[in-house]
Coordinates of C-alpha atoms in Angstrom, one line a residue:
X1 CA -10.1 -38.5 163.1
X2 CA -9.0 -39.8 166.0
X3 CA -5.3 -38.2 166.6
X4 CA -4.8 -36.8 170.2
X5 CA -6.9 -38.5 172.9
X6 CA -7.7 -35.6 175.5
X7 CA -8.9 -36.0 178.6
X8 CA -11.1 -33.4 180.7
X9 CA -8.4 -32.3 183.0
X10 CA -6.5 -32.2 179.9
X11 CA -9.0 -30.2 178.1
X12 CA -9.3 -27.8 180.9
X13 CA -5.6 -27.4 181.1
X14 CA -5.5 -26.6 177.0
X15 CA -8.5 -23.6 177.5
X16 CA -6.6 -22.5 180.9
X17 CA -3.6 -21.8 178.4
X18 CA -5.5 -20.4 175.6
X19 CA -4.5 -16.2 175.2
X20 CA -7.3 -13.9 175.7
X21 CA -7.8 -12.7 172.8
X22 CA -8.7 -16.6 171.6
X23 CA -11.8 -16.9 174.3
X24 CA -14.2 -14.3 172.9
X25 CA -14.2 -12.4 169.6
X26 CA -15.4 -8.9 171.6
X27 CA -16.9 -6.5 169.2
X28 CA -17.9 -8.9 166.9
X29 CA -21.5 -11.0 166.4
X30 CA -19.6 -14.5 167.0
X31 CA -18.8 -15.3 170.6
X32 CA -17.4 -18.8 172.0
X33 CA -19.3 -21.4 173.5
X34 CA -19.6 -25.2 174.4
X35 CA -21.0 -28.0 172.7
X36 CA -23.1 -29.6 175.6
X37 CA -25.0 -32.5 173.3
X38 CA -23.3 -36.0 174.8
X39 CA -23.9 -37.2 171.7
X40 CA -21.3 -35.3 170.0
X41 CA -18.3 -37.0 170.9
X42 CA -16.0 -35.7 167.7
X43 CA -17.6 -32.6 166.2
X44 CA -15.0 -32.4 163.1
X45 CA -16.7 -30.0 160.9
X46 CA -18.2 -26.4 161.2
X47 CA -20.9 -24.3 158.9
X48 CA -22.6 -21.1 160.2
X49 CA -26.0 -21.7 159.2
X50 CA -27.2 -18.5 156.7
X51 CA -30.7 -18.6 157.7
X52 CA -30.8 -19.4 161.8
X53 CA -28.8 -17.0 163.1
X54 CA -25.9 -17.9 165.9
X55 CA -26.6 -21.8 164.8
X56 CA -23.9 -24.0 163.6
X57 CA -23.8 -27.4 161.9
X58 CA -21.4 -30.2 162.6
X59 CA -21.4 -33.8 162.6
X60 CA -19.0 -36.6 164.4
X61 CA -16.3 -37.9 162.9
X62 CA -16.9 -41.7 162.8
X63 CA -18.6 -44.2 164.1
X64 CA -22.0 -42.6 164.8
X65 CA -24.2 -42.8 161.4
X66 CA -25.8 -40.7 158.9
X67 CA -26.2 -37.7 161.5
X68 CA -25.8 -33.9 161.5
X69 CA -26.0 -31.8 164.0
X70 CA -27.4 -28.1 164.6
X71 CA -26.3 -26.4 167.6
X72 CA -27.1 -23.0 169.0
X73 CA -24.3 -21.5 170.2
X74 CA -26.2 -19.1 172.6
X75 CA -26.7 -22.1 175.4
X76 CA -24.2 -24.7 173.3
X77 CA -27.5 -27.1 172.7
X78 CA -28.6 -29.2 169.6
X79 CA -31.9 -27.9 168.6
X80 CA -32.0 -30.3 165.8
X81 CA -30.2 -33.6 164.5
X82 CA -30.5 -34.0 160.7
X83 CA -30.5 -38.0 159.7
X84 CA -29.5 -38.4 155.9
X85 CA -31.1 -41.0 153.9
X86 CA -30.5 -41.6 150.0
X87 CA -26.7 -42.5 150.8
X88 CA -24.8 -45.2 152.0
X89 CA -23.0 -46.2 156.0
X90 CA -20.3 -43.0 156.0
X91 CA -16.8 -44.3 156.5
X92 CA -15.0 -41.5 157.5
X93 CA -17.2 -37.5 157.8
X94 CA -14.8 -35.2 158.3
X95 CA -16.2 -31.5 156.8
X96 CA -19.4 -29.9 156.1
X97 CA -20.2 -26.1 154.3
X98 CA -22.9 -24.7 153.2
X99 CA -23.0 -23.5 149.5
X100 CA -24.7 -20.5 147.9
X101 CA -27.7 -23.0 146.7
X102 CA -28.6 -23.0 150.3
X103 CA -27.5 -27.1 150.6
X104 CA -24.8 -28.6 152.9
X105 CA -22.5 -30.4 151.6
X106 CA -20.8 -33.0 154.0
X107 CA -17.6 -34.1 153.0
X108 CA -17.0 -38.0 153.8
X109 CA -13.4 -37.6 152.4
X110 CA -11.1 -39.0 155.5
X111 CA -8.5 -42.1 154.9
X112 CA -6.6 -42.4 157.8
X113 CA -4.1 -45.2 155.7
X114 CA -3.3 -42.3 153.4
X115 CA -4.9 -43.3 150.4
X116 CA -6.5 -47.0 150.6
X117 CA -9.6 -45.8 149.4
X118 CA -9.9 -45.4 145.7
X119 CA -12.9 -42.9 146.0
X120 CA -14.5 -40.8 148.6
X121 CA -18.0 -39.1 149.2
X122 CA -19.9 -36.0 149.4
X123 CA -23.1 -35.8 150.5
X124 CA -25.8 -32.6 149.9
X125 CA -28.9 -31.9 151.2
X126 CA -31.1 -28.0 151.4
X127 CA -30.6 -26.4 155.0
X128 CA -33.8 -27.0 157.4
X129 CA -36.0 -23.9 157.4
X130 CA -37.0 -25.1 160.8
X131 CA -35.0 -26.5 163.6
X132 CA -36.1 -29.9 164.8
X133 CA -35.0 -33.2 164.6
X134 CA -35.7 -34.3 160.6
X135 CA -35.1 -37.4 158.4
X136 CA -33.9 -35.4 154.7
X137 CA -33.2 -37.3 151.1
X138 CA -29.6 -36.1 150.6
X139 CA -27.4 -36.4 147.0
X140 CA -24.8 -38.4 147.2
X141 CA -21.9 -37.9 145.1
X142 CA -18.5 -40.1 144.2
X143 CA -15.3 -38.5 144.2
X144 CA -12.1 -39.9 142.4
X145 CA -9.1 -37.1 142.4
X146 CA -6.8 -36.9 139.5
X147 CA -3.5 -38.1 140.6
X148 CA -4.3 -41.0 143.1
X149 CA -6.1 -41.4 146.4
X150 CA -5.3 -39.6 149.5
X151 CA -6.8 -38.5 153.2
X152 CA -8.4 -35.4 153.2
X153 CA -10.1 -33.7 156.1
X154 CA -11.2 -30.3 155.0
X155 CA -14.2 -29.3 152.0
X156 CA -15.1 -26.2 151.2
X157 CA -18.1 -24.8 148.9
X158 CA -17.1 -20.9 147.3
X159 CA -20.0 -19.0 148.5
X160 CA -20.6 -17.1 144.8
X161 CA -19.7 -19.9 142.5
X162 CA -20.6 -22.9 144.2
X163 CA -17.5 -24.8 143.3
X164 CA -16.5 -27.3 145.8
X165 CA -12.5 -27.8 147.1
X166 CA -11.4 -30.1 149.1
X167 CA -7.8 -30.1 150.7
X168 CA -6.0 -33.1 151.2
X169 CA -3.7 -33.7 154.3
X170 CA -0.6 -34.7 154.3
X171 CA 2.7 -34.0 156.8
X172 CA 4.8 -32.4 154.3
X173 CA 2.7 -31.0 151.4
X174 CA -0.6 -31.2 151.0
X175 CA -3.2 -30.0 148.1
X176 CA -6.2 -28.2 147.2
X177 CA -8.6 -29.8 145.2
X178 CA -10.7 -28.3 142.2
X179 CA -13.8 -30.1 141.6
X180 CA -15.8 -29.7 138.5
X181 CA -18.2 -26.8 138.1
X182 CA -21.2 -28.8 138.8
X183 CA -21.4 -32.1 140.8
X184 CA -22.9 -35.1 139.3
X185 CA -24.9 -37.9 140.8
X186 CA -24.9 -40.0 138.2
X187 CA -21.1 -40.5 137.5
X188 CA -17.6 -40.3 139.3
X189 CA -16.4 -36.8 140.2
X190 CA -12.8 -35.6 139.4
X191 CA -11.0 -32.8 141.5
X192 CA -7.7 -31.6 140.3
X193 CA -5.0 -30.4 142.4
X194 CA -4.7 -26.6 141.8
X195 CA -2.3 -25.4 144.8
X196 CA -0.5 -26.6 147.5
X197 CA -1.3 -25.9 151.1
X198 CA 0.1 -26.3 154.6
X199 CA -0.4 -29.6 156.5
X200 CA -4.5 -28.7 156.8
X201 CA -7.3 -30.4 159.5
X202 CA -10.3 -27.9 157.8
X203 CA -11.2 -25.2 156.1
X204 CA -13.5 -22.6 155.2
X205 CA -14.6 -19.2 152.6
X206 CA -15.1 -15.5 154.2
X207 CA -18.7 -15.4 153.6
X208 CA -18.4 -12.8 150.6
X209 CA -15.7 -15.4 148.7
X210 CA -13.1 -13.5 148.8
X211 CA -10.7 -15.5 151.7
X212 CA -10.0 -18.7 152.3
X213 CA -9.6 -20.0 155.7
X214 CA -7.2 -22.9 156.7
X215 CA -6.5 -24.7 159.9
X216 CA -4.0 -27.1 161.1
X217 CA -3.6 -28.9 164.4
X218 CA -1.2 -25.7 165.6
X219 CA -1.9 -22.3 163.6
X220 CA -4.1 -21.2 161.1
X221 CA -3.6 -18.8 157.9
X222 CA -5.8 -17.0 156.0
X223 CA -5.2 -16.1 152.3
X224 CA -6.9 -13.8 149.7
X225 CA -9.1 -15.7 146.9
X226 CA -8.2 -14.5 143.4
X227 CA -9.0 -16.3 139.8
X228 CA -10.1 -19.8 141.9
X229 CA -7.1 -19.8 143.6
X230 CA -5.0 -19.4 147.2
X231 CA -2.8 -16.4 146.6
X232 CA 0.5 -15.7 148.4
X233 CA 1.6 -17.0 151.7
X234 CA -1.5 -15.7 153.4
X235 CA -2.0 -14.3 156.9
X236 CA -1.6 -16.1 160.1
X237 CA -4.4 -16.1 162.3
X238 CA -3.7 -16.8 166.2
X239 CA -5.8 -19.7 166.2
X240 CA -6.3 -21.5 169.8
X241 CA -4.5 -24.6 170.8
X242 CA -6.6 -27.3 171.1
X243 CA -6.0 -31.4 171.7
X244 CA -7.6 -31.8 168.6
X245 CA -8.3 -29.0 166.3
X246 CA -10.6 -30.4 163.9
X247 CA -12.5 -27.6 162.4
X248 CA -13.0 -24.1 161.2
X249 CA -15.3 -21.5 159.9
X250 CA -16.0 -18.1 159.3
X251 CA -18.9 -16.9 161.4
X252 CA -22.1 -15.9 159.4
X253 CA -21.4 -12.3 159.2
X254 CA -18.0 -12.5 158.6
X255 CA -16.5 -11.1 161.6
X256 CA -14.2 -13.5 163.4
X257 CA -13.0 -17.4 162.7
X258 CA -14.9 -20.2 165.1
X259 CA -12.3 -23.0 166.0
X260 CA -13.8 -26.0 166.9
X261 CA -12.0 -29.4 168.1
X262 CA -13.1 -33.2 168.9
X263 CA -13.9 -34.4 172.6
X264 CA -16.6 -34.5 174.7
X265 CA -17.9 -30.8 175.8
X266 CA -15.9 -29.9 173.2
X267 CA -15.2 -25.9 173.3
X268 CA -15.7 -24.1 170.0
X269 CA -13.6 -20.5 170.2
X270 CA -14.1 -17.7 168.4
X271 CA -10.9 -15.7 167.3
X272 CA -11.5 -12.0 165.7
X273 CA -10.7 -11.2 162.4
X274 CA -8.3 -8.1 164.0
X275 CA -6.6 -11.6 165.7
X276 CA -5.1 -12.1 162.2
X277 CA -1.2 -10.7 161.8
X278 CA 0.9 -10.3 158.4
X279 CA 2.9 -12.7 157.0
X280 CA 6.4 -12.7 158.6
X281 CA 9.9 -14.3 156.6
X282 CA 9.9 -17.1 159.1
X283 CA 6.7 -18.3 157.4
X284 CA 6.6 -21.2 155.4
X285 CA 6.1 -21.3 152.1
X286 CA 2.5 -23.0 150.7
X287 CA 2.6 -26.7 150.9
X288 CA 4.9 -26.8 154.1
X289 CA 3.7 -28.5 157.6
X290 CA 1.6 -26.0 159.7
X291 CA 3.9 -24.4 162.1
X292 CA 4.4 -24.7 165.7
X293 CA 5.4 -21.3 166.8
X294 CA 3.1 -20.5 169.1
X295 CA 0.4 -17.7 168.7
X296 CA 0.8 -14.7 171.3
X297 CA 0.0 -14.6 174.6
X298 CA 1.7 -14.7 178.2
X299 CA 5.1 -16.4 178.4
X300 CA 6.0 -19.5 180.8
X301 CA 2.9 -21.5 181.5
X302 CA 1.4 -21.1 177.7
X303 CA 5.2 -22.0 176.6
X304 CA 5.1 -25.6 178.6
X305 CA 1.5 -26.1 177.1
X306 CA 2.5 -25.4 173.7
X307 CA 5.2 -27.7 174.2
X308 CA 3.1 -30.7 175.9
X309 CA 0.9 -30.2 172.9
X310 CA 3.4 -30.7 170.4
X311 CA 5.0 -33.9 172.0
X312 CA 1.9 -35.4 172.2
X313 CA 1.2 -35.0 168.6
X314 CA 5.0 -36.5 168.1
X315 CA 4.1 -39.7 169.6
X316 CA 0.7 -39.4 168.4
X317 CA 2.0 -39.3 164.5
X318 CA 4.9 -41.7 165.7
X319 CA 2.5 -44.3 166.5
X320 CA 0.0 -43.7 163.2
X321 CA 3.1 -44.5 161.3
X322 CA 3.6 -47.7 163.4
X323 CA -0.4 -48.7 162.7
X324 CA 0.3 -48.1 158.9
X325 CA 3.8 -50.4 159.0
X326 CA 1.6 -53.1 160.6
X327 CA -1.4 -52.8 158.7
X328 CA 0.3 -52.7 155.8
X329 CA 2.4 -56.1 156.8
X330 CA -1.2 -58.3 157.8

C-alpha cells in the first residue's frame, strides 16, 4: 500500500528518532536488521520461518509478481525468492503467516477504493526445506466476506487450529474476520466478522496461540486469545515509528515483536516483549483509530518527529480521499 512516500534522509531521520528500547530486543533471540535485497521495494508482510532459524518471509506489496521473499536477518540478505504458480496476476499482497500445517499463506486481500472488489485471495503453499530460489504449485483460494467488500491489509493463521483471520482496515472501526475451519479450493470462502479492532496495517499469533498481535501506522496492542476471540482492550506495545509501518510478527521463539515497514533498505525493528505496558483509561476502546500518543522515549526531538509523522499521514489520507471522490466521478 502505497500511503507515505519516504525518502532516505527521511527514513534516516524516522530511525534517528526511534527510542532505544525499539532498536534491539536485548536479551531476547530476535534482533533488528535491514532488508538489503533492491528488489524489495515494499516488504508489507512478515512470518518467522519455523524451520530456518533467524529467516523471515515477506513479499512486496504490488506491482512485482507472484514473488516471496526469504531473508536472513543475520546480514539482512534474500537467500531465497519463492515464485508461485497455480494462481493468477496478484492485485494487491498485503500479509503472509505461516500456519501449523507448515504452509504460508499469503493474503492478497488489499483494496485501496475501500471495497470495489467483490472478492479477494489467499494463496498457500508448504515452507521450503531448503533455501534457494524455487518455482512452488501454491492453492489458491477465493474469499467473499459476509457483510460486503472492504480493504484489508493484515491475515493471520492460529498456530494450533489453523483457522485463518483476516482484519479489515478501516479509519474508524475496523473488523476481524473468521474464516471457515477449513479452506476450500474448489468454492468461495466466507469470513464473518467476529470483533472489532483498531484502525490495523498487520497482524500476527504469539507463536503458542495464545496473543494476538496488531499494528497500525502509529502504535501497536497486543491482546490475550480466548474462545477464537480478541479479549479486552489489550496491551500497548511501544511499537517504532516508521513512514510506513506495514507489518508485524512475533519472532519464532516468541520473545519480542519484529516491525517491519515499506521502502527501500527498509529497516525491520525488533521491540521486546517486556516493551509491552498495561492498558491505560486513555485507551480506546476496540474498533477505534490506532492512536497517536507517542510511545516512550526522549522528549523534544522524538516529539517534532512524532508530529511530522502524523501530518504527513493527514495529507496523505486527505489526498486518498481526493483519489476516491475522483475515481468515483470518471
Amino acid at each position: 500500500m502505497r500511503l507515505l512516500p519516504v525518502s532516505s534522509a527521511s527514513a534516516a531521520l524516522v530511525l534517528a528518532l526511534l527510542p532505544t528500547a525499539a532498536l534491539a530486543a536485548g536479551g531476547t533471540g530476535a534482533s533488528s536488521f535491514t532488508i538489503s535485497d533492491p528488489r524489495i521495494k515494499e516488504s508489507s508482510g512478515l512470518a518467522a520461518s519455523r524451520i530456518h532459524p533467524g529467516v523471515y518471509w515477506t513479499h512486496n506489496d504490488s506491482d512485482d509478481g507472484p514473488y516471496v521473499y526469504a531473508v536472513d536477518s543475520a546480514s539482512g540478505r534474500t537467500v531465497a525468492r519463492v515464485t508461485l504458480t497455480g494462481i493468477g496476476k496478484p492485485r494487491d499482497v498485503e500479509a503472509i503467516s505461516l500456519g501449523p500445517d507448515g504452509q504460508l499463506y499469503v493474503g492478497d486481500i488489499g483494496d485501496n477504493r475501500d471495497g470495489t472488489w467483490d472478492h479477494v485471495w489467499i494463496y498457500r503453499f508448504p515452507e521450503p526445506k531448503e533455501l534457494v530460489d524455487t518455482t512452488v504449485k501454491a492453492a489458491q483460494f477465493t474469499v467473499r466476506y459476509a457483510d460486503g467488500p472492504r480493504n484489508a491489509e493484515a491475515l493471520m493463521v492460529h498456530p494450533v487450529t489453523g483457522r485463518v483471520y483476516i482484519a479489515s482496515k478501516n479509519e474508524s472501526k475496523g473488523g476481524l474476520y473468521e474464516g471457515p475451519e477449513q479452506l476450500s479450493a474448489s468454492g468461495t470462502n466466507v469470513f464473518r466478522r467476529v470483533a472489532d479492532v483498531p484502525w490495523v496495517t498487520d497482524g500476527a499469533f504469539s507463536p503458542d496461540g495464545s496473543r494476538l498481535a496488531l499494528r497500525g501506522y502509529f502504535t501497536a496492542r497486543t491482546y490475550p486469545w480466548k474462545d477464537g476471540r480478541p479479549e479486552g482492550e489489550g496491551e500497548r506495545v511501544s511499537a517504532p515509528w516508521q513512514g510506513q509501518a506495514e507489518s508485524v510478527t512475533y519472532a519464532a521463539d516468541g520473545s519480542a515483536l519484529m516491525f517491519g515497514s515499506e521502502g527501500a533498505d527498509s529497516r525491520v525493528i525488533a521491540v521486546p516483549l517486556s516493551a509491552a505496558a498495561p492498558a491505560d483509561s486513555a485507551s480506546p476502546q476496540p474498533g477505534a483509530p490506532a492512536e497517536a500518543a507517542p510511545p516512550p522515549g526522549p522528549p523534544g526531538s522524538f516529539t517534532k518527529g512524532a508530529l511530522v509523522l502524523a501530518a504527513a499521514l493527514a495529507l496523505t489520507l486527505a489526498a486518498k480521499r481526493l483519489f476516491r471522490r475522483r475515481g468515483s466521478a470518471e
